[in-house]
PDB file of C-alpha atoms and ligand atoms in Angstrom:
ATOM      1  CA  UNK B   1      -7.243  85.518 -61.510  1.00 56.00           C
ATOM      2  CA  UNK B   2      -9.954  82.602 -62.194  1.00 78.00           C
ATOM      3  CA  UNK B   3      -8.338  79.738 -63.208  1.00 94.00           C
ATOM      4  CA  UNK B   4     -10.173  77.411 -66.550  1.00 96.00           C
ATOM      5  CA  UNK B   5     -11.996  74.579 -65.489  1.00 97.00           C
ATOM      6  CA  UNK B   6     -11.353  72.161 -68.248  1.00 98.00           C
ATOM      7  CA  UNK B   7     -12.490  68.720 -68.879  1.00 98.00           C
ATOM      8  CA  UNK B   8      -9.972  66.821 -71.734  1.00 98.00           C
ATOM      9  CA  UNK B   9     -10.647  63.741 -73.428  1.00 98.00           C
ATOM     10  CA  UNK B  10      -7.605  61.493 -74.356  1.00 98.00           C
ATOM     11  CA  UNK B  11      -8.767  59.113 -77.046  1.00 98.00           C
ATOM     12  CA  UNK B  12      -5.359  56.991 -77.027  1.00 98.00           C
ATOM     13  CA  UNK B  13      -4.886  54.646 -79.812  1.00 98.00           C
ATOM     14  CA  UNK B  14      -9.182  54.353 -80.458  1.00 98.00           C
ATOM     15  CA  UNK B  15     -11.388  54.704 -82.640  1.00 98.00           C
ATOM     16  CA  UNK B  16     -10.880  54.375 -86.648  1.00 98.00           C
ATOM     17  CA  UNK B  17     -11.902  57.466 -88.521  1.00 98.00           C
ATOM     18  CA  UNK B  18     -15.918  56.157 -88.730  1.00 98.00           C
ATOM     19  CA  UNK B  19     -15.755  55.410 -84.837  1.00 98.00           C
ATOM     20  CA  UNK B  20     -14.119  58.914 -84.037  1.00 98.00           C
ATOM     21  CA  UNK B  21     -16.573  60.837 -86.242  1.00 97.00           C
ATOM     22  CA  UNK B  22     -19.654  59.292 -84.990  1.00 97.00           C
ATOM     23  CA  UNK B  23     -18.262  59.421 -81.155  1.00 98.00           C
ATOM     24  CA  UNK B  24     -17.384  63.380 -82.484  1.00 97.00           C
ATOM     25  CA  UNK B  25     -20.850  63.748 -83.469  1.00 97.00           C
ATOM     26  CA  UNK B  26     -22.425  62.245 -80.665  1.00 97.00           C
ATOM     27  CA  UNK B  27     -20.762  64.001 -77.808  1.00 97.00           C
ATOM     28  CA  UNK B  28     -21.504  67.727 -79.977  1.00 96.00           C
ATOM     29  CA  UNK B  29     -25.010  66.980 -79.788  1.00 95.00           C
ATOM     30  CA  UNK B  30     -25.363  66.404 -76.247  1.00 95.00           C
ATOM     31  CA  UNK B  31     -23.247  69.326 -75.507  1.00 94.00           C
ATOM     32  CA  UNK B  32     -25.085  72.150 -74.162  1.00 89.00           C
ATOM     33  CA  UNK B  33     -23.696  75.777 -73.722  1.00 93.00           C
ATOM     34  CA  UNK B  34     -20.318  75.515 -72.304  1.00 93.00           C
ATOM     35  CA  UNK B  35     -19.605  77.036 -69.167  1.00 91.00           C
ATOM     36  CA  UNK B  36     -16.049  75.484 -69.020  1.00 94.00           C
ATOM     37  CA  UNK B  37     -13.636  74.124 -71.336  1.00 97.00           C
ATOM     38  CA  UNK B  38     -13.310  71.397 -73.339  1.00 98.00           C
ATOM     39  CA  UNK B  39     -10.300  69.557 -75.405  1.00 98.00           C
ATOM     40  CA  UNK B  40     -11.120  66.525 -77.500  1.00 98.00           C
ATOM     41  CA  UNK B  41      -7.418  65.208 -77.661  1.00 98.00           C
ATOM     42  CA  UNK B  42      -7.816  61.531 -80.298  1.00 98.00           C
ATOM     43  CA  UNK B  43      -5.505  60.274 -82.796  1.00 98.00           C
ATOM     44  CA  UNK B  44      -3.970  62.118 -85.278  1.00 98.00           C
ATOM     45  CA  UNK B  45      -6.544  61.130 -88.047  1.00 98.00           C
ATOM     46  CA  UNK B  46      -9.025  62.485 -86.730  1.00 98.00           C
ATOM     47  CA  UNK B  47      -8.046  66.082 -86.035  1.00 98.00           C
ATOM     48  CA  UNK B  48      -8.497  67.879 -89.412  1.00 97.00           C
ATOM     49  CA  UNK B  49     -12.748  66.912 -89.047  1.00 97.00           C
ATOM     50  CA  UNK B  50     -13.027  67.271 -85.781  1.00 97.00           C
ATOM     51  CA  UNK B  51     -11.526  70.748 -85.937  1.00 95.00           C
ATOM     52  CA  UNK B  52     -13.883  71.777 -88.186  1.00 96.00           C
ATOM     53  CA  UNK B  53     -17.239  70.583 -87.020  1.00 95.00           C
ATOM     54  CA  UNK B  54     -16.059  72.049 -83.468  1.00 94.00           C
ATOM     55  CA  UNK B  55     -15.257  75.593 -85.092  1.00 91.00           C
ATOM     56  CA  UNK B  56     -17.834  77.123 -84.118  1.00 91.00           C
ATOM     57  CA  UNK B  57     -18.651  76.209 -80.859  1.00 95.00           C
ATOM     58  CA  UNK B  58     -17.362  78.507 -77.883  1.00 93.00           C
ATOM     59  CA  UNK B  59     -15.485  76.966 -75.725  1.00 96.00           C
ATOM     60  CA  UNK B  60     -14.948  73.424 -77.220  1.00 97.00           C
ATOM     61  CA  UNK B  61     -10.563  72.769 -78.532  1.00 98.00           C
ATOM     62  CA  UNK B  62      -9.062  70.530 -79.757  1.00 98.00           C
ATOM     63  CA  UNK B  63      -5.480  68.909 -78.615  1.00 98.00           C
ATOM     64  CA  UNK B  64      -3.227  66.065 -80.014  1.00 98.00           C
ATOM     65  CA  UNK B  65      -1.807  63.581 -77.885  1.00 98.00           C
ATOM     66  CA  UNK B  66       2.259  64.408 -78.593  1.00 98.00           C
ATOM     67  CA  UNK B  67       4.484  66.337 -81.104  1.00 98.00           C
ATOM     68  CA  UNK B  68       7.828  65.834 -81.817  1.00 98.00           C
ATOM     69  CA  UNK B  69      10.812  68.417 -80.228  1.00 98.00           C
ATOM     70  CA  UNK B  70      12.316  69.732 -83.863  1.00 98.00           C
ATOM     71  CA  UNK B  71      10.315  71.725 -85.985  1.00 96.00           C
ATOM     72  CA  UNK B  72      10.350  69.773 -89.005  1.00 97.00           C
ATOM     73  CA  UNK B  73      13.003  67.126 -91.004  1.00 97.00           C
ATOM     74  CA  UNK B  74      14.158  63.915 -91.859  1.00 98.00           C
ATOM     75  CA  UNK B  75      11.640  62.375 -88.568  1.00 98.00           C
ATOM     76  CA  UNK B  76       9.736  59.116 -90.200  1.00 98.00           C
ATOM     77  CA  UNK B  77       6.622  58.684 -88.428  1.00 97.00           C
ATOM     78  CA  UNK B  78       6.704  61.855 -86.931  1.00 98.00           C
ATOM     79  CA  UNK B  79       4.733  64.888 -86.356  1.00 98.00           C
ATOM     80  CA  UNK B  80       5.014  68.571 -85.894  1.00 98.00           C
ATOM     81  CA  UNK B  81       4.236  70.548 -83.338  1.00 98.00           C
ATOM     82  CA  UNK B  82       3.564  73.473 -86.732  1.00 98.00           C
ATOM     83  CA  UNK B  83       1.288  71.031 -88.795  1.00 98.00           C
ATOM     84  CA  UNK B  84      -0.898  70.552 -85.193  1.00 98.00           C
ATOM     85  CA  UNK B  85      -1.249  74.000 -85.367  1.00 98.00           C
ATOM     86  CA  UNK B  86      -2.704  74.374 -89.053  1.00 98.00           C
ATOM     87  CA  UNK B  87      -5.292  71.356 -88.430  1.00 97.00           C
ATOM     88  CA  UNK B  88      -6.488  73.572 -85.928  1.00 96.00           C
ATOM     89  CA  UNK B  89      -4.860  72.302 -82.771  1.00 98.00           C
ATOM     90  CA  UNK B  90      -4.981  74.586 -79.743  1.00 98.00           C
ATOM     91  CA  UNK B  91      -3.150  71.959 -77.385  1.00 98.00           C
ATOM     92  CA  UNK B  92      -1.231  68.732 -76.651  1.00 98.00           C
ATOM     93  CA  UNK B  93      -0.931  66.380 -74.406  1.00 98.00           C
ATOM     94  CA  UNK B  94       2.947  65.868 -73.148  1.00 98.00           C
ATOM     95  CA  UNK B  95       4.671  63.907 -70.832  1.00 98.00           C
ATOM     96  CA  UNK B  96       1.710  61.296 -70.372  1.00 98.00           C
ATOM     97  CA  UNK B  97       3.060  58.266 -68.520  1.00 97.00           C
ATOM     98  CA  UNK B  98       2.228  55.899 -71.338  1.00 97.00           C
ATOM     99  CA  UNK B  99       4.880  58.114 -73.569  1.00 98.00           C
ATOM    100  CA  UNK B 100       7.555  58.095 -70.505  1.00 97.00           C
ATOM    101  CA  UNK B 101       6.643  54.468 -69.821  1.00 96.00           C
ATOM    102  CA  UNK B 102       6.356  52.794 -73.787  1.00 97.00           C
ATOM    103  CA  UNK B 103       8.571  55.661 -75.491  1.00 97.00           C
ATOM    104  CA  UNK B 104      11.363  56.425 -72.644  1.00 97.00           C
ATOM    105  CA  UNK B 105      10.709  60.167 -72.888  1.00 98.00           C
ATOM    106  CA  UNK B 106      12.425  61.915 -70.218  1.00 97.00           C
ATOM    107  CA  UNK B 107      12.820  65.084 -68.833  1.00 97.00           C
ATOM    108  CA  UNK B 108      15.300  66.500 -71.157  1.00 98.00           C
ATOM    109  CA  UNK B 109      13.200  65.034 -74.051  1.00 98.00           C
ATOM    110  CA  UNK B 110      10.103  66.499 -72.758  1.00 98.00           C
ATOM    111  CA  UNK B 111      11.670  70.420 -71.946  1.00 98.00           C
ATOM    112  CA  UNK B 112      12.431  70.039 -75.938  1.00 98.00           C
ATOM    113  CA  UNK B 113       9.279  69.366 -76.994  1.00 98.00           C
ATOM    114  CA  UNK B 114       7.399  72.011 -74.243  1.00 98.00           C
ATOM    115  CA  UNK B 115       9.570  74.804 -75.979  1.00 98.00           C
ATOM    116  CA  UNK B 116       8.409  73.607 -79.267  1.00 98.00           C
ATOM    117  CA  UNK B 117       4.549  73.386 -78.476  1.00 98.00           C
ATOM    118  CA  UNK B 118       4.925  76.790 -77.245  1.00 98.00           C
ATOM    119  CA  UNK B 119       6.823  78.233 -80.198  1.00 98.00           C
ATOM    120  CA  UNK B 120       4.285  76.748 -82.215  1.00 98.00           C
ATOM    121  CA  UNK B 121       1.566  78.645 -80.254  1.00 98.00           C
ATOM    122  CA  UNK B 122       0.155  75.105 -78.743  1.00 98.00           C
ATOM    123  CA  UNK B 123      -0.713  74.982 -75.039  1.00 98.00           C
ATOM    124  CA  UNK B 124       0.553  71.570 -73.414  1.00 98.00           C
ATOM    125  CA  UNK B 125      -1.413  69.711 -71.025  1.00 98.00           C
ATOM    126  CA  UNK B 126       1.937  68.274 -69.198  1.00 98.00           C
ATOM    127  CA  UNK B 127       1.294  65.540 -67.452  1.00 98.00           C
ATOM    128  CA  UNK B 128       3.175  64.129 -64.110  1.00 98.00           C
ATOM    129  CA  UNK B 129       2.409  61.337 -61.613  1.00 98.00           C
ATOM    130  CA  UNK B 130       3.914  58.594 -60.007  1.00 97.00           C
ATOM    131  CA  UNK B 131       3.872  54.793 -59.804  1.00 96.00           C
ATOM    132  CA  UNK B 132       2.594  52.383 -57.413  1.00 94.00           C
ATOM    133  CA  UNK B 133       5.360  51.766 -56.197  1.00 93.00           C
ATOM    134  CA  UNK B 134       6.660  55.517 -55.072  1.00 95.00           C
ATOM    135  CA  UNK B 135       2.946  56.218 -54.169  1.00 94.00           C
ATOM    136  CA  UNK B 136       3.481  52.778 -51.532  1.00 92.00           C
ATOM    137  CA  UNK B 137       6.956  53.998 -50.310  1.00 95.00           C
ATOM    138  CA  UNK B 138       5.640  57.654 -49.487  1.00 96.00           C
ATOM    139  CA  UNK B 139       7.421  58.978 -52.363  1.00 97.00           C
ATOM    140  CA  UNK B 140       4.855  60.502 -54.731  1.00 97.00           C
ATOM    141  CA  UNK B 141       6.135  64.144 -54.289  1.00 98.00           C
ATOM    142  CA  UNK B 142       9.599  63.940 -55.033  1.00 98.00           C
ATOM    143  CA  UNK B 143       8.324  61.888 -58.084  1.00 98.00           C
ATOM    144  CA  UNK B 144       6.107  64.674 -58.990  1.00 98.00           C
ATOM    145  CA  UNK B 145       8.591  67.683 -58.225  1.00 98.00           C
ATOM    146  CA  UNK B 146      11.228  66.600 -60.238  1.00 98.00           C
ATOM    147  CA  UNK B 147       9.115  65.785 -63.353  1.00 98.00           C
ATOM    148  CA  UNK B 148       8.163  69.386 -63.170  1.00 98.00           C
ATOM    149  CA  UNK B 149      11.395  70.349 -62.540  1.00 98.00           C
ATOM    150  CA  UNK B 150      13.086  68.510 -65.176  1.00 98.00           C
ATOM    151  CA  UNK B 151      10.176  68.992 -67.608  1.00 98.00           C
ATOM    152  CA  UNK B 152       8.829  72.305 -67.415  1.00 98.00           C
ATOM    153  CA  UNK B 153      10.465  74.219 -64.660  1.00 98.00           C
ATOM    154  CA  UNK B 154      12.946  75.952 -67.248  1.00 98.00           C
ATOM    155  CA  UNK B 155       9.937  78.188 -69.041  1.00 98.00           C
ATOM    156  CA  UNK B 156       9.570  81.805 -68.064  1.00 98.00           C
ATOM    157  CA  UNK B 157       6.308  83.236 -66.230  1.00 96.00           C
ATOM    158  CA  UNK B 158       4.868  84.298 -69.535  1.00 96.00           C
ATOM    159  CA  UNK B 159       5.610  80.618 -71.181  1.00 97.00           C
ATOM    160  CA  UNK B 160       4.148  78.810 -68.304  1.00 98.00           C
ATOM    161  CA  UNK B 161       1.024  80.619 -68.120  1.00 97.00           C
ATOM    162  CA  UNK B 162       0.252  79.006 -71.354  1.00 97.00           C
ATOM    163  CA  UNK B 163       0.589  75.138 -69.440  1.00 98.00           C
ATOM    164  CA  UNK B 164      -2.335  73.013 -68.105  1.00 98.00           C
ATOM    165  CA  UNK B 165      -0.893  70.631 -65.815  1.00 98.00           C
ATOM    166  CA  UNK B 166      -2.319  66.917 -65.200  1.00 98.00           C
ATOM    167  CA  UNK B 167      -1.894  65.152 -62.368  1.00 98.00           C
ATOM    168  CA  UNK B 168      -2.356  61.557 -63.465  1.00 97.00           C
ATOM    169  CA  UNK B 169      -1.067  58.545 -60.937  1.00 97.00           C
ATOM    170  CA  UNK B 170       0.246  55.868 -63.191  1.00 95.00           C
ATOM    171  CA  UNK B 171      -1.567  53.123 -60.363  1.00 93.00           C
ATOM    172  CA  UNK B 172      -5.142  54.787 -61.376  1.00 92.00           C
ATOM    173  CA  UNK B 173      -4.889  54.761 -64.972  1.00 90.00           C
ATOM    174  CA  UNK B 174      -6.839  52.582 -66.911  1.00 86.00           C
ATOM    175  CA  UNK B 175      -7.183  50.561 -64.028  1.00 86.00           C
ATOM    176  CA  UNK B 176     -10.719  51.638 -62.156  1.00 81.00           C
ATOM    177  CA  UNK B 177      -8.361  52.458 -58.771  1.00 83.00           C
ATOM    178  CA  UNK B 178      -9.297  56.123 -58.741  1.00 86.00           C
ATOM    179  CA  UNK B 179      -6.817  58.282 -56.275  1.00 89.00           C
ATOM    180  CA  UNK B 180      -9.334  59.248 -53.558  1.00 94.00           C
ATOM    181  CA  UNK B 181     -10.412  62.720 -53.705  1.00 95.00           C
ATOM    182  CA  UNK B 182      -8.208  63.345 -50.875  1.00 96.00           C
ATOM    183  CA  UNK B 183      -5.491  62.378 -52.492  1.00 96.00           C
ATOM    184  CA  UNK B 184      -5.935  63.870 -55.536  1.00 97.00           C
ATOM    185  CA  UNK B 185      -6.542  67.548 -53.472  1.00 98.00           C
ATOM    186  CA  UNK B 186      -3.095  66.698 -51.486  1.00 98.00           C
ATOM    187  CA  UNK B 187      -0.872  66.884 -54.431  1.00 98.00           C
ATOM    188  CA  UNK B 188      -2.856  68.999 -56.404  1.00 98.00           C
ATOM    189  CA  UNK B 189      -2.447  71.209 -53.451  1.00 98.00           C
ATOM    190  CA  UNK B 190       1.555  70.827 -53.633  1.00 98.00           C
ATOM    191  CA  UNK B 191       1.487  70.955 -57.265  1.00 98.00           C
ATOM    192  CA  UNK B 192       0.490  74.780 -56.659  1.00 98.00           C
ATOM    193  CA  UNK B 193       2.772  75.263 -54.096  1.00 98.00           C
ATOM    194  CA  UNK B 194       5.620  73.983 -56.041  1.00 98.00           C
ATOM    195  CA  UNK B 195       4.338  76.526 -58.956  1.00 98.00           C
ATOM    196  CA  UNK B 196       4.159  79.497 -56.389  1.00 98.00           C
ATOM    197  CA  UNK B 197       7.135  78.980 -55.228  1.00 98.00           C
ATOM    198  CA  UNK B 198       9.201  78.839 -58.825  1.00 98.00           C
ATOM    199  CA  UNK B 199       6.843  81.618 -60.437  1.00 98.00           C
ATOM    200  CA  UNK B 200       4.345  83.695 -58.170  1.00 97.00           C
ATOM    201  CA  UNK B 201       0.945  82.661 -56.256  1.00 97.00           C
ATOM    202  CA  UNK B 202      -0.494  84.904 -58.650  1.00 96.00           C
ATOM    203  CA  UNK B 203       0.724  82.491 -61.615  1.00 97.00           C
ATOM    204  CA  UNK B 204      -0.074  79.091 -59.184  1.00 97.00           C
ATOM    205  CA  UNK B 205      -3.480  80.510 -58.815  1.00 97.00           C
ATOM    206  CA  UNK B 206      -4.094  80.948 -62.516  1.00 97.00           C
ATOM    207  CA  UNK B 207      -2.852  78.064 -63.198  1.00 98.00           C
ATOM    208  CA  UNK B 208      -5.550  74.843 -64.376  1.00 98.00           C
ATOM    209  CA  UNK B 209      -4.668  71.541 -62.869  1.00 98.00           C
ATOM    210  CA  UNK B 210      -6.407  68.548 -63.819  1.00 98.00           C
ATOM    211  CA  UNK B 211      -6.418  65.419 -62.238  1.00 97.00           C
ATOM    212  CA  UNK B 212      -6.546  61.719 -64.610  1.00 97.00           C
ATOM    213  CA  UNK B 213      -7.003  58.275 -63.584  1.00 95.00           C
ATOM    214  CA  UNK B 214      -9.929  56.323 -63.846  1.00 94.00           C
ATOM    215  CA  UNK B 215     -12.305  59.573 -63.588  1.00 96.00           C
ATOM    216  CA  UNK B 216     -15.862  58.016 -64.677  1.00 96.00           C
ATOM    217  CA  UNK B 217     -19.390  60.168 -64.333  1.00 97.00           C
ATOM    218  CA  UNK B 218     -19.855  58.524 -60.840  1.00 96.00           C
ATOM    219  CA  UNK B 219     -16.601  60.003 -59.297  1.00 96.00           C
ATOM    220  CA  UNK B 220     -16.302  63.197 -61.139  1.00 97.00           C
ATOM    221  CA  UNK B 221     -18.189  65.312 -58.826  1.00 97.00           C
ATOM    222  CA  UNK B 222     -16.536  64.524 -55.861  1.00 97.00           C
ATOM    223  CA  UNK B 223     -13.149  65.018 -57.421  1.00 97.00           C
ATOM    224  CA  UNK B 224     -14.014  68.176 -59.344  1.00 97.00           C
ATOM    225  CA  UNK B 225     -15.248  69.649 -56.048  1.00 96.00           C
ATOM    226  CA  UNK B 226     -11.981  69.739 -54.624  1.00 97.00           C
ATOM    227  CA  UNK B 227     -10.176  73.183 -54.040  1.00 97.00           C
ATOM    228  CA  UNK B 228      -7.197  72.730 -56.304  1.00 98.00           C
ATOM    229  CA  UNK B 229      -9.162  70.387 -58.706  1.00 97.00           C
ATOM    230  CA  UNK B 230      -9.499  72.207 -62.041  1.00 98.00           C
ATOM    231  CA  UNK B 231     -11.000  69.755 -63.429  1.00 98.00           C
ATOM    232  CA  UNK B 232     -10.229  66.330 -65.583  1.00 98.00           C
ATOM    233  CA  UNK B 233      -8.126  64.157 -68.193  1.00 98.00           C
ATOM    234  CA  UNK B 234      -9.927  61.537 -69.442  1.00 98.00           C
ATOM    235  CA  UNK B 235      -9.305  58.199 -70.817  1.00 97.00           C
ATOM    236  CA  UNK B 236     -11.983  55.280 -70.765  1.00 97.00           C
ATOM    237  CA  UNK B 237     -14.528  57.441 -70.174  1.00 98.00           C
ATOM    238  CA  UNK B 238     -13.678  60.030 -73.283  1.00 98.00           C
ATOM    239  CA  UNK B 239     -14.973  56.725 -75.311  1.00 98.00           C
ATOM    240  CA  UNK B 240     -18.548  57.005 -74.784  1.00 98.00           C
ATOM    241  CA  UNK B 241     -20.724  60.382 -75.615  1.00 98.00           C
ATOM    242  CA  UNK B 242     -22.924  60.051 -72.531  1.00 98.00           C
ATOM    243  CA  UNK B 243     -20.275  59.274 -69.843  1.00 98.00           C
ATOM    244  CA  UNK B 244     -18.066  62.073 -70.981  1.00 98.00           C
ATOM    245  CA  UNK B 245     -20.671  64.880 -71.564  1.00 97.00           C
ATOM    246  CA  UNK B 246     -21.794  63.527 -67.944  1.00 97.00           C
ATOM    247  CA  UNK B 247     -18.361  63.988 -66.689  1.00 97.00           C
ATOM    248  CA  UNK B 248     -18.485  67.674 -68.015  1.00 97.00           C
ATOM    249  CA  UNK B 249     -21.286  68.543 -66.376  1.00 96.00           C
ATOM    250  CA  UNK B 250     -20.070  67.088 -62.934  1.00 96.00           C
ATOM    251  CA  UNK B 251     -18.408  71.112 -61.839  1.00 94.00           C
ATOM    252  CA  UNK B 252     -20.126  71.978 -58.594  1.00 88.00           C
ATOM    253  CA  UNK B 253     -22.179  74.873 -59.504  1.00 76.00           C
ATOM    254  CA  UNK B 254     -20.900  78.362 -59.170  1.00 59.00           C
TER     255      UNK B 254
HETATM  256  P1  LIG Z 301      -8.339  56.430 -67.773  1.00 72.99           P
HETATM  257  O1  LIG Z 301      -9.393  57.505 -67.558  1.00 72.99           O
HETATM  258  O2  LIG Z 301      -8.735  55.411 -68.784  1.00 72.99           O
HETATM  259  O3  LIG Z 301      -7.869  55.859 -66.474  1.00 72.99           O
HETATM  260  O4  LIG Z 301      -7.070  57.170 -68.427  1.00 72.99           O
HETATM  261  C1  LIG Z 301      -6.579  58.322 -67.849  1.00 72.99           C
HETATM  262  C2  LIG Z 301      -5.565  58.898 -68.738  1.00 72.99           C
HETATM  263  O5  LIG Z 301      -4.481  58.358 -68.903  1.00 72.99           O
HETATM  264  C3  LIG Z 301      -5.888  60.144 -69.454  1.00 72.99           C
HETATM  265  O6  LIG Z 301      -4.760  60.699 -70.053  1.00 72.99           O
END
């Protein structure tokens, strides 16, 4: 089975609704015919239009960056993993380290809302990685196993082939220290084997793993040209038209 290569852009918390269309707009236009996947993942205001002017263009989705774990209630500020779905959501983003770090989700919390994405017919992009401070004391992979394990290890082969992972060290977010493309290969690498080893190789090799952290157009070719890169989850760089489309266009060629 080929694996998706798939390039996603995490807005955060940017862009009001004029910024977001125009930056919409802008990255459509430079789009050419798209050989690979792409998920424009921004703010919740900005879903609804961007769903629609990316309708009909193969290949291009569109993803929200969380959901909550019940289907619907008494939740203030919160959103459904349903109402995603009927703005024309095909994804979201969960477990990103700025929702375990700033909103204590955990493991537990984070199986819930996995099972509800999926109920709801929305593919997560789950996202693990560890801090500086495991990465200095050797201790990345335990870090990174057992957020799998807690987080999405319960689903069944035919749930799980519906997850993109994203490998995203917390030390290279937003913070210009990209992991090198070594490093990002070396757990990407035991990502899979972790994967093969609960499920099948057959589901590990089908299975799109993306790698976040300060990707930018001048590193994205070296670090999509790894084996077990699939491809990226962008932050900074999802902010500006040129630099993103760029960063698409970085897959070694086929
Ligand atoms: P940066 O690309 O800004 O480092 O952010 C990465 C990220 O967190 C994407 O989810």
């Amino acid at each position: 089975m080929k694996r998706k290569q798939i390039v996603a852009g995490n807005w955060k918390m940017n862009m009001n609704f004029d910024e977001g269309r125009d930056l919409a707009i802008s990255i459509v236009r430079k789009l050419g015919p798209l050989k690979n996947e792409v998920i424009l993942c921004p703010p919740f205001i900005h879903l609804n239009y961007l769903s629609v002017i990316s309708k009909d263009i193969a290949n291009l989705h569109i993803g929200a960056q969380n959901c909550h774990q019940k289907d619907k209630g008494a939740y203030t500020g919160e959103i459904a993993a349903s109402m995603l779905k009927s703005v024309g959501c095909s994804y979201v983003i969960l477990g990103h380290s700025e929702r375990r770090q700033y909103f204590g989700e955990d493991g537990a919390l984070l199986a819930a809302k996995v099972d509800t994405a999926l109920a709801n017919n929305l593919k997560p992009i789950f996202c693990v990685g560890e801090k500086l401070d495991a990465r200095e004391a050797g201790k990345q992979e335990k870090v990174v196993e057992k957020q799998l394990k807690s987080g999405l290890f319960h689903l069944g082969e035919t749930q799980f082939s519906n997850v993109v992972l994203a490998y995203e060290p917390v030390w290279a977010i937003g913070t210009g220290k990209t992991a090198s493309p070594e490093q990002a290969q070396d757990m990407h690498q035991f990502i899979r084997k972790l994967v093969a080893q609960k499920y099948s190789v057959n589901i590990a090799e089908g299975t799109s793993i993306l790698y976040g952290g300060s990707v930018k157009p001048a590193n994205a070719k070296a670090i999509f040209s790894q084996a077990d890169v699939d491809g990226g989850l962008i932050g900074g760089a999802a902010l500006k038209a040129a630099d993103f489309v760029s960063i698409i266009n970085s897959f070694p060629q086929a």
